[in-house]
Short mmCIF file of C-alpha atoms (C1' of nucleotides) in Angstrom, two decimals:
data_model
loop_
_atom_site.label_atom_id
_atom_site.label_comp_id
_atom_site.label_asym_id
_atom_site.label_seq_id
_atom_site.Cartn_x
_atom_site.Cartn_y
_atom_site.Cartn_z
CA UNK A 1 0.00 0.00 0.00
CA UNK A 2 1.40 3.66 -1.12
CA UNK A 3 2.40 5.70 1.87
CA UNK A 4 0.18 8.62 0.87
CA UNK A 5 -2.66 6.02 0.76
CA UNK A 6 -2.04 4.55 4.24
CA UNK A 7 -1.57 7.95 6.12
CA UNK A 8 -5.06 8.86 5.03
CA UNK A 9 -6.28 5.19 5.80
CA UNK A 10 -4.39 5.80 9.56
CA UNK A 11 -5.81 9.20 9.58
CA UNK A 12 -9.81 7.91 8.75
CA UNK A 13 -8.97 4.86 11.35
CA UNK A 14 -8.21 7.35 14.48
CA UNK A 15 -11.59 9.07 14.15
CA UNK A 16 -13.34 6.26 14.26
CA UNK A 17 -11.55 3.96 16.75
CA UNK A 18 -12.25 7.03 18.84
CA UNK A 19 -16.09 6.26 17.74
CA UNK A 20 -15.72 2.83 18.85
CA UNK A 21 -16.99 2.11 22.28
CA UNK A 22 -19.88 2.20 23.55
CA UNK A 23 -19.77 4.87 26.27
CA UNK A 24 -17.95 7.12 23.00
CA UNK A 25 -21.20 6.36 21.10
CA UNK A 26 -23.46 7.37 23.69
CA UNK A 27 -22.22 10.36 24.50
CA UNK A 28 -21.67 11.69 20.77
CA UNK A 29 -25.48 10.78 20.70
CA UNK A 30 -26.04 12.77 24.00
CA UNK A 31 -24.44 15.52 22.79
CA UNK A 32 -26.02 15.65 19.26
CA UNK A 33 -29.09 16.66 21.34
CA UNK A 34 -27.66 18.73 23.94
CA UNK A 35 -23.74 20.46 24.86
CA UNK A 36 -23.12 18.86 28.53
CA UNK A 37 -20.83 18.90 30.70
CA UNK A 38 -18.92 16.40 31.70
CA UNK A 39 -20.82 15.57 35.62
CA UNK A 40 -23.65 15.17 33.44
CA UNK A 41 -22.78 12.93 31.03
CA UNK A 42 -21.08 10.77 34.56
CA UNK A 43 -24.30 10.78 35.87
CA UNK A 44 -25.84 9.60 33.00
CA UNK A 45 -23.46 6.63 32.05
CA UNK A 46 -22.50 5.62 35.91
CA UNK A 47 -18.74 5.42 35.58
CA UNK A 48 -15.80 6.92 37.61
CA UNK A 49 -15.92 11.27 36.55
CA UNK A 50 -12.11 10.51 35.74
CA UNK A 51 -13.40 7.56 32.87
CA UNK A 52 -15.65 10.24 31.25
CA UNK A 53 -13.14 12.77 31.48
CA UNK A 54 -10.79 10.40 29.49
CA UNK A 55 -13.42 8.85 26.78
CA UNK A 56 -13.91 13.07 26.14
CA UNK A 57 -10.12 13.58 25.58
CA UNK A 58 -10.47 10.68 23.10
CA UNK A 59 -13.17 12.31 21.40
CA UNK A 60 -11.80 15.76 21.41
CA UNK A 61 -8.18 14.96 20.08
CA UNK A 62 -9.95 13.17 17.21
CA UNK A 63 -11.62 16.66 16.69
CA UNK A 64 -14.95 15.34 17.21
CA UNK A 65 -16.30 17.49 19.62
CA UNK A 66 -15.65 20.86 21.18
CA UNK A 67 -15.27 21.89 24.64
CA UNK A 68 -16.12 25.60 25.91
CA UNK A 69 -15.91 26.63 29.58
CA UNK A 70 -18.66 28.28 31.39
CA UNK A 71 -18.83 28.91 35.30
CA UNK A 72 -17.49 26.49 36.83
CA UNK A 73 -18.18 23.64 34.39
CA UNK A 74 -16.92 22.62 30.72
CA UNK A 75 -19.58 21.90 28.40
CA UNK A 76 -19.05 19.65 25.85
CA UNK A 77 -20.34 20.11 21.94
CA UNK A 78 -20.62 17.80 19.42
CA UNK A 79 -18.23 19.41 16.37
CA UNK A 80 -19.62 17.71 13.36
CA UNK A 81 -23.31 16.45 13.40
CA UNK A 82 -22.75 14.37 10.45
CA UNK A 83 -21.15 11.67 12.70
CA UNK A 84 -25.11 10.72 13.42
CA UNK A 85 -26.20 9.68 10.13
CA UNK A 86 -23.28 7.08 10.60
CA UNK A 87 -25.20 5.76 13.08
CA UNK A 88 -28.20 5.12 10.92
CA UNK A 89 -26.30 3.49 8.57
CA UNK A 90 -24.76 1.33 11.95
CA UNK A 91 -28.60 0.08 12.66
CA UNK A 92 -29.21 -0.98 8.92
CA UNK A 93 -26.12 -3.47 9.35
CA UNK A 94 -27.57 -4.37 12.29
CA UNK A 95 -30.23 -4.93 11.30
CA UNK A 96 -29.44 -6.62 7.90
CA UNK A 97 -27.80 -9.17 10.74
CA UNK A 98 -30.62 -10.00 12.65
CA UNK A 99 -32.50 -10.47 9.23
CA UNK A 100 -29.93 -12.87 8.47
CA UNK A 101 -30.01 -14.34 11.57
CA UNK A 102 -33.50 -15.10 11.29
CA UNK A 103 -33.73 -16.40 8.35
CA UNK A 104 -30.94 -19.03 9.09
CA UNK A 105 -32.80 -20.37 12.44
CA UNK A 106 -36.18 -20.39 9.83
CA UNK A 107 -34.24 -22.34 7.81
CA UNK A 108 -33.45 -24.69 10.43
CA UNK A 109 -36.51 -25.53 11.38
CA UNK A 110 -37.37 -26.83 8.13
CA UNK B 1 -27.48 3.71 31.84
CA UNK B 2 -30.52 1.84 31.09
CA UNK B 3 -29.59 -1.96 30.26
CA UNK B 4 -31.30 -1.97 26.91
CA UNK B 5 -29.44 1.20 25.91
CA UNK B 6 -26.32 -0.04 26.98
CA UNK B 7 -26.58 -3.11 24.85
CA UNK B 8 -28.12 -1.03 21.84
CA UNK B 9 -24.89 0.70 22.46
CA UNK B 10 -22.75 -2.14 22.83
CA UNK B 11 -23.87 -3.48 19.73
CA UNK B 12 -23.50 -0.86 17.49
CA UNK B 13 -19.40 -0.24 19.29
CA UNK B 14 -18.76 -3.43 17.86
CA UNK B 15 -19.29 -2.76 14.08
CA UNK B 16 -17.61 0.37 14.73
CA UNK B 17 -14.74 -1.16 16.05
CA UNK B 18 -14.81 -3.33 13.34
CA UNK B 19 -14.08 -0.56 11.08
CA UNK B 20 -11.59 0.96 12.87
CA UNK B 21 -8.23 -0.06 11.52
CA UNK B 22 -6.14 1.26 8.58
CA UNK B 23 -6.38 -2.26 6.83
CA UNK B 24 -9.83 -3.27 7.54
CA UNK B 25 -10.73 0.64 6.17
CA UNK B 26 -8.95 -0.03 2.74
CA UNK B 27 -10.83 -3.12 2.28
CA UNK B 28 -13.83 -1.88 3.15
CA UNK B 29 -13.35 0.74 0.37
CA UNK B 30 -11.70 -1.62 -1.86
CA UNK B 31 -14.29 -4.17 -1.48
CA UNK B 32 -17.00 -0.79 -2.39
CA UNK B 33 -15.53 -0.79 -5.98
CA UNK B 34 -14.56 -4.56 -6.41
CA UNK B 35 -15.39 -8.22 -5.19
CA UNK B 36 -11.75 -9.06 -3.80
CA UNK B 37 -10.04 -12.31 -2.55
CA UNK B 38 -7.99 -12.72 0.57
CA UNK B 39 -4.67 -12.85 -1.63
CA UNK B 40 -5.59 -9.63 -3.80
CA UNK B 41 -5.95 -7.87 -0.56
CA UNK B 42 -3.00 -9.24 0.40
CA UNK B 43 -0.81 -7.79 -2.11
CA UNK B 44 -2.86 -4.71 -2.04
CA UNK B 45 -1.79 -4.48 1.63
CA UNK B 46 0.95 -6.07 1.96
CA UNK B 47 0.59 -7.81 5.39
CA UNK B 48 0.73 -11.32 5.83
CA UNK B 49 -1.83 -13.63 4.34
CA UNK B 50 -2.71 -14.65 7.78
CA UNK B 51 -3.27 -11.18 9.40
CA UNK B 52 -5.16 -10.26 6.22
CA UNK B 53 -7.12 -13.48 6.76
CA UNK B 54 -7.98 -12.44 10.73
CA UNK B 55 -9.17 -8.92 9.05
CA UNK B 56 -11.56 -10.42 7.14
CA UNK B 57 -13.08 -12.68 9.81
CA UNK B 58 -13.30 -9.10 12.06
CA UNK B 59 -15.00 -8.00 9.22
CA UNK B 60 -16.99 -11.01 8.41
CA UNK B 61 -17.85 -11.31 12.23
CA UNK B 62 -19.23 -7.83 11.99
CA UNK B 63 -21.51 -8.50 9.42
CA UNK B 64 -20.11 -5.98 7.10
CA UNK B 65 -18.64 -8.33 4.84
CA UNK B 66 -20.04 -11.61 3.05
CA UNK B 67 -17.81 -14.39 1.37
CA UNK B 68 -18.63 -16.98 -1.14
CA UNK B 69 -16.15 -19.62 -2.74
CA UNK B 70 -15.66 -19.70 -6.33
CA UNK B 71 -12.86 -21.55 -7.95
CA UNK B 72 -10.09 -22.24 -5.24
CA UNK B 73 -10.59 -18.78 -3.98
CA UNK B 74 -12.90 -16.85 -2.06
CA UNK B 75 -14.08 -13.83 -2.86
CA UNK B 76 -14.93 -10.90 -0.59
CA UNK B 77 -18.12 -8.33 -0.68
CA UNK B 78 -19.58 -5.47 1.14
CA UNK B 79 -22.67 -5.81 2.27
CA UNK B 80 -23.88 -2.74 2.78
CA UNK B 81 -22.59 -0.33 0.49
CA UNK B 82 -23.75 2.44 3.36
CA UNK B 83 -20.89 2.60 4.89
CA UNK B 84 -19.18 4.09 2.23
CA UNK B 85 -20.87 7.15 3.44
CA UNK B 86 -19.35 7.35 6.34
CA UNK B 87 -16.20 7.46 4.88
CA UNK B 88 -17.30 10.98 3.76
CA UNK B 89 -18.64 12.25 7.17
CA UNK B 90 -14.66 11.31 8.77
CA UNK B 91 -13.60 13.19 5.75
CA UNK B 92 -15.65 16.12 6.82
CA UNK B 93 -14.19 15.67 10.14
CA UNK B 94 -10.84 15.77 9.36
CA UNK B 95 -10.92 18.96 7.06
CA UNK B 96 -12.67 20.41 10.02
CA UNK B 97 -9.53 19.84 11.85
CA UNK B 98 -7.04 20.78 9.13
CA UNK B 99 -9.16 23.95 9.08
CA UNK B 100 -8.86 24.79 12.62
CA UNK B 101 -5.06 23.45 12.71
CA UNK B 102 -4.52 26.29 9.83
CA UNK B 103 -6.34 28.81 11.61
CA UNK B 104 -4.74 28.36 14.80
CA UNK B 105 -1.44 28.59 13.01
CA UNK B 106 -2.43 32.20 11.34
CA UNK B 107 -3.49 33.27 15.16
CA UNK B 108 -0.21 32.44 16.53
CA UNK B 109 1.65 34.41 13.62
CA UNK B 110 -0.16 37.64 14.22
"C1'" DT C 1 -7.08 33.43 51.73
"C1'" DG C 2 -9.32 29.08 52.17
"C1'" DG C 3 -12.82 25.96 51.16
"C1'" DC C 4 -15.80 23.93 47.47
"C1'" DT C 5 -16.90 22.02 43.16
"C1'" DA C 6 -15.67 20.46 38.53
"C1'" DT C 7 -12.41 18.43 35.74
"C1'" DT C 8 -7.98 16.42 34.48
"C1'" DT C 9 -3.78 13.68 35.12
"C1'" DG C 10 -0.76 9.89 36.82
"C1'" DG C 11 -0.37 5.33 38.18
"C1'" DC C 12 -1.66 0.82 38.09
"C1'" DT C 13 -3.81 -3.68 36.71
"C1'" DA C 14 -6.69 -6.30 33.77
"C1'" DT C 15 -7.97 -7.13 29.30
"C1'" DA C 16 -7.90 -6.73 24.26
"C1'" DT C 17 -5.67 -6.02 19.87
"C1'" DT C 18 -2.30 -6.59 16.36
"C1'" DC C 19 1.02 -8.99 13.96
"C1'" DC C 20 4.04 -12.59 12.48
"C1'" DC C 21 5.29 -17.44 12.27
"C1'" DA C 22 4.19 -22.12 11.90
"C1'" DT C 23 0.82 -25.29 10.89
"C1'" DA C 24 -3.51 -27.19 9.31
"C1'" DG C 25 -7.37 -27.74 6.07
"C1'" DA C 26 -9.66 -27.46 1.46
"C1'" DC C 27 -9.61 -28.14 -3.17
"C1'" DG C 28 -8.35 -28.15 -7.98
"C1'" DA C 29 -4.81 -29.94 -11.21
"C1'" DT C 30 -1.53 -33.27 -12.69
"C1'" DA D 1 -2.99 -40.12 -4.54
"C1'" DT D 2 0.08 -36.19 -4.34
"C1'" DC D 3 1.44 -31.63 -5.28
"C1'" DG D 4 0.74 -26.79 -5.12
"C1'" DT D 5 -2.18 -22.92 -4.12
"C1'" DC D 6 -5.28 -20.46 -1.21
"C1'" DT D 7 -7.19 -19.51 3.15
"C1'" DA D 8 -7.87 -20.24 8.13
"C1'" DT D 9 -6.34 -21.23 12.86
"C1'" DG D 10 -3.30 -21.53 16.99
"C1'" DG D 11 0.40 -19.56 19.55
"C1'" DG D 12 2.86 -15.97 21.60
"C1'" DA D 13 5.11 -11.34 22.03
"C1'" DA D 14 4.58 -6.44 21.74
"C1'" DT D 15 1.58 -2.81 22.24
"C1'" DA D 16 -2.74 -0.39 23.23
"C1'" DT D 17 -6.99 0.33 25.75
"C1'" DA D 18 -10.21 0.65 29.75
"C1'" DG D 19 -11.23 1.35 34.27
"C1'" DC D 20 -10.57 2.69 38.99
"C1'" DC D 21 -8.28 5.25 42.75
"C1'" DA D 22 -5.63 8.96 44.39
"C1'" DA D 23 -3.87 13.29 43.73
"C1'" DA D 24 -3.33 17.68 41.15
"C1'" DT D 25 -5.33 21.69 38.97
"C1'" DA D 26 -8.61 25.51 38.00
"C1'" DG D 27 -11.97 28.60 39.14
"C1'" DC D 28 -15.95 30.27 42.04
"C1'" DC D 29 -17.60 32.18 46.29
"C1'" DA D 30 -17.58 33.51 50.84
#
DNA sequence: TGGCTATTTGGCTATATTCCCATAGACGAT
DNA sequence: ATCGTCTATGGGAATATAGCCAAATAGCCA
């Protein structure tokens, strides 16, 4: 593989290994609806405030969200809405599985 | 977080995650043009044959990839062509970032 | 200033991932 | 049947990730 070729491959493969974990997901959903901060989004999920605070320097050094601070607390921002039509496209594999799934067991029971 | 979100959540991480490496990434997008076989991938690549192999079973596992034997080969297709578009959204993301990287540059010049 | 709250960082362990090598299995061709 | 090709699997080392606790930092408010 050319080097040119692999850098952007490396490059696409950061943003979304930082997509890929659940708590990651949730909160780029979370924040699609609303900016938070992070004791919100720790109350939400249940984990240790320092875990959040880590999953959000993941997202932010892949330059998926923003972070703007405001009293005493730094709200969070989702930086490119796009990321949620990914999603979407997420569920159809899903479900395109399950269909699968389904239609193997069906198959089965013939 | 609810049970049943955490699993929805869970669920989608893992196709995510299957996406995100450099190799599995080019395949993805070379399998979006082309039907490809483990050893055309291989060259392509230029890994092993058995760590492109373990790739495609990440891949497979996912459901984002089917396979289907022809010949002595076996050829390799995407499944759902939808995540193609994603590709475009991390695209979007990273010019976002090369943006602000450029403008935070200018700033620092002034 | 000193306490309070919100967030981040360092340290650590447990777990997961990646990659190569060696080997095994499948299958067509001779 | 045996060879050669193609692909998959097992093993193991190097590296990366996730999570918690403890401690540091930053800023508000009295």
């Amino acid at each position: 593989m050319k080097s040119m070729v692999k850098h952007q491959h490396e490059a696409r493969a950061k943003i979304i290994k930082a997509m890929a974990h659940p708590s990651r997901l949730f909160i780029i959903e979370e924040l699609s609806k609303h900016e938070r901060c992070v004791g919100e989004l720790t109350d939400m999920i249940g984990a240790d405030a320092s875990t959040i605070s880590k999953h959000l320097s993941v997202l932010k050094n892949a330059g998926l969200v923003a972070d703007e601070k405001r009293a005493n607390s730094i709200y969070y921002t989702l930086r490119c809405p796009c990321v949620m039509d990914f999603v979407g496209c997420v569920e159809d594999v899903l479900s395109a599985n399950a269909k699968q799934h389904n239609e193997i067991l069906k198959s089965c029971k013939k």
